[in-house]
């Protein structure tokens, strides 16, 4: 095992201040071309809830100030609203010409409802900004789109479908933002199939509608109540939150189902799916530009309104998110000073303090500050963390074994990446394990005063030779406390173990005590699925019987091959101190817990087709298709059209 020192994560690793980030870090500027002005009246629109008078338009002169405001930085511009096309073609010509002449602007995208998109608009885009990324707001199929209506109360879905066909006919691509409401819950496969059926669609972003606290209809500037507002009032009349709102757990279930179907149906070959792709990239140790998963959060995201008001992310509450009023005298120093003085941003960053020690920090990235802020205010912040953990756990299961998507619904096995966690040559190790006649060289096996067995005979995290049961020094290399469990796993279960530790309590206050654990390296995906299910059943049996100070943790992780650089999915089992338990009480109860776990392991075994104890929800998207080659292909992290460094404008949506 290759050993490196673990560095304690700092809050700056999860939330990077603008003045502390390199100039290569882009900023995203959300340009509210017409403020909240829109030609349709979606019931769940959050922009219209703001105190942002419409009618005015962003000017080219205002856009001209952006490069000097962020000197040297790449800028990604998102043209938003309301509805940006309501600015009119003549006005849009000036905006696009201005943006096209700015070398710092590396990407421009437009988020539109698509209702008025026509050939004249596309001709204009082709002439002035051919690379313009187009995002369409479409909540799935006709049923899912029920909350997107005109002021007359009629659905906008038919007009948006026409726009998508128009884009396809012009050879253009589009990204879709789908707000997840009750109208699509339980139908992730059906909804994703529908969106993937449009030739123009190359990316789909599923964003949650967490509007449970909305109790009043959107304010109107006139006394006349439009049919759309009457529909909104009706949707609010139940008294238990808007009819279009969902819970975090419902969103997580939908996303996992959609991700499973995206893989199983082969949609990953065409469609960039979010939040699936950012999650996969983080699970594989790769960077992502999506701010919910990266450190370039609210300090790198700005919103500009026609009035000149400039603030942080538009999903943060306004006017609290406002930083300044933009004019020719505004400087980068003023912006960063306003960020540091913002109570709202300070509160948001404080909410991430617990992320520093969270087991999911390297994958989750801390999530969305705006949603954290709202849920903390509503005393529902734990639900936010819980749903992100579920998405990570489910996606980790799908990435490890896409051929068995039902594993994504297991709530027992959690994602727990280990650092370091590597082996010199995984393939050679597996081959030797199953070949008793393979040559085996003598290993360095030494024992420390605390019982640690490794190549140095020292306490703490040390290297150890990779041995198998046929090796003559196998028995000497297994620490006595963990040996009863290793015997069952390698004997009755017939599996490969790649790591183990009996757990050690040190006298020195500076030394870190270790927990009892063993790791399993499955030979193939079928064995992985069967083993994961067996561990879940084992946990179900033994967990209620464990001594109070001890808790069982079963986890998914990756093992890196030092020879090839590739990773293999592994399954780890830990006996850990229960919350609130002291280390002395844990070690006092550890052998008793080990005996109980051994008994539970002996009563189970991996079996092909045997399920775990966790039910697969109906309509989950994991069982609709037969086994295919697609189900065996692990999707790589595809490119992200319309995604920029910093906050991606195409990720814009309700959070």
mmCIF file of N, CA and C in Angstrom, residues 26-30 74-78 104-109 643-649:
data_model
loop_
_atom_site.group_PDB
_atom_site.id
_atom_site.type_symbol
_atom_site.label_atom_id
_atom_site.label_comp_id
_atom_site.label_asym_id
_atom_site.label_seq_id
_atom_site.Cartn_x
_atom_site.Cartn_y
_atom_site.Cartn_z
ATOM 1 N N UNK A 26 -12.554 31.285 -13.437
ATOM 2 C CA UNK A 26 -13.515 32.145 -14.110
ATOM 3 C C UNK A 26 -14.570 32.657 -13.138
ATOM 4 N N UNK A 27 -15.217 33.729 -13.518
ATOM 5 C CA UNK A 27 -16.418 34.188 -12.831
ATOM 6 C C UNK A 27 -17.586 34.024 -13.789
ATOM 7 N N UNK A 28 -18.751 33.779 -13.232
ATOM 8 C CA UNK A 28 -19.976 33.698 -14.018
ATOM 9 C C UNK A 28 -20.822 34.923 -13.714
ATOM 10 N N UNK A 29 -21.282 35.580 -14.739
ATOM 11 C CA UNK A 29 -22.145 36.747 -14.580
ATOM 12 C C UNK A 29 -23.500 36.430 -15.200
ATOM 13 N N UNK A 30 -24.518 36.391 -14.360
ATOM 14 C CA UNK A 30 -25.885 36.148 -14.801
ATOM 15 C C UNK A 30 -26.494 37.501 -15.135
ATOM 16 N N UNK A 74 -11.218 34.966 -16.837
ATOM 17 C CA UNK A 74 -12.214 34.537 -17.819
ATOM 18 C C UNK A 74 -13.619 34.829 -17.271
ATOM 19 N N UNK A 75 -14.509 35.220 -18.158
ATOM 20 C CA UNK A 75 -15.876 35.544 -17.756
ATOM 21 C C UNK A 75 -16.843 34.691 -18.572
ATOM 22 N N UNK A 76 -17.743 34.008 -17.892
ATOM 23 C CA UNK A 76 -18.831 33.281 -18.546
ATOM 24 C C UNK A 76 -20.109 34.079 -18.318
ATOM 25 N N UNK A 77 -20.770 34.435 -19.380
ATOM 26 C CA UNK A 77 -21.968 35.271 -19.298
ATOM 27 C C UNK A 77 -23.193 34.426 -19.618
ATOM 28 N N UNK A 78 -24.193 34.531 -18.772
ATOM 29 C CA UNK A 78 -25.464 33.876 -19.013
ATOM 30 C C UNK A 78 -26.553 34.918 -19.167
ATOM 31 N N UNK A 104 -12.104 38.579 -22.914
ATOM 32 C CA UNK A 104 -12.220 37.919 -21.609
ATOM 33 C C UNK A 104 -13.448 37.034 -21.507
ATOM 34 N N UNK A 105 -14.447 37.313 -22.313
ATOM 35 C CA UNK A 105 -15.682 36.521 -22.260
ATOM 36 C C UNK A 105 -15.442 35.221 -23.025
ATOM 37 N N UNK A 106 -15.347 34.140 -22.285
ATOM 38 C CA UNK A 106 -15.000 32.849 -22.889
ATOM 39 C C UNK A 106 -16.228 32.044 -23.280
ATOM 40 N N UNK A 107 -17.368 32.427 -22.757
ATOM 41 C CA UNK A 107 -18.578 31.674 -23.075
ATOM 42 C C UNK A 107 -19.795 32.542 -22.830
ATOM 43 N N UNK A 108 -20.752 32.458 -23.748
ATOM 44 C CA UNK A 108 -22.031 33.139 -23.588
ATOM 45 C C UNK A 108 -23.135 32.118 -23.811
ATOM 46 N N UNK A 109 -24.087 32.083 -22.910
ATOM 47 C CA UNK A 109 -25.234 31.197 -23.065
ATOM 48 C C UNK A 109 -26.505 31.992 -22.810
ATOM 49 N N UNK A 643 -21.370 24.421 -20.164
ATOM 50 C CA UNK A 643 -20.872 24.550 -18.804
ATOM 51 C C UNK A 643 -19.613 25.377 -18.796
ATOM 52 N N UNK A 644 -19.570 26.370 -17.919
ATOM 53 C CA UNK A 644 -18.401 27.233 -17.809
ATOM 54 C C UNK A 644 -17.722 27.024 -16.482
ATOM 55 N N UNK A 645 -16.458 27.481 -16.395
ATOM 56 C CA UNK A 645 -15.799 27.484 -15.102
ATOM 57 C C UNK A 645 -16.545 28.441 -14.202
ATOM 58 N N UNK A 646 -16.532 28.166 -12.919
ATOM 59 C CA UNK A 646 -17.383 28.941 -12.029
ATOM 60 C C UNK A 646 -18.782 28.379 -12.129
ATOM 61 N N UNK A 647 -19.775 29.183 -11.838
ATOM 62 C CA UNK A 647 -21.154 28.712 -11.921
ATOM 63 C C UNK A 647 -21.562 28.634 -13.372
ATOM 64 N N UNK A 648 -22.096 27.494 -13.768
ATOM 65 C CA UNK A 648 -22.469 27.329 -15.156
ATOM 66 C C UNK A 648 -23.839 27.915 -15.391
ATOM 67 N N UNK A 649 -23.983 28.849 -16.329
ATOM 68 C CA UNK A 649 -25.304 29.401 -16.588
ATOM 69 C C UNK A 649 -26.322 28.346 -16.966
#
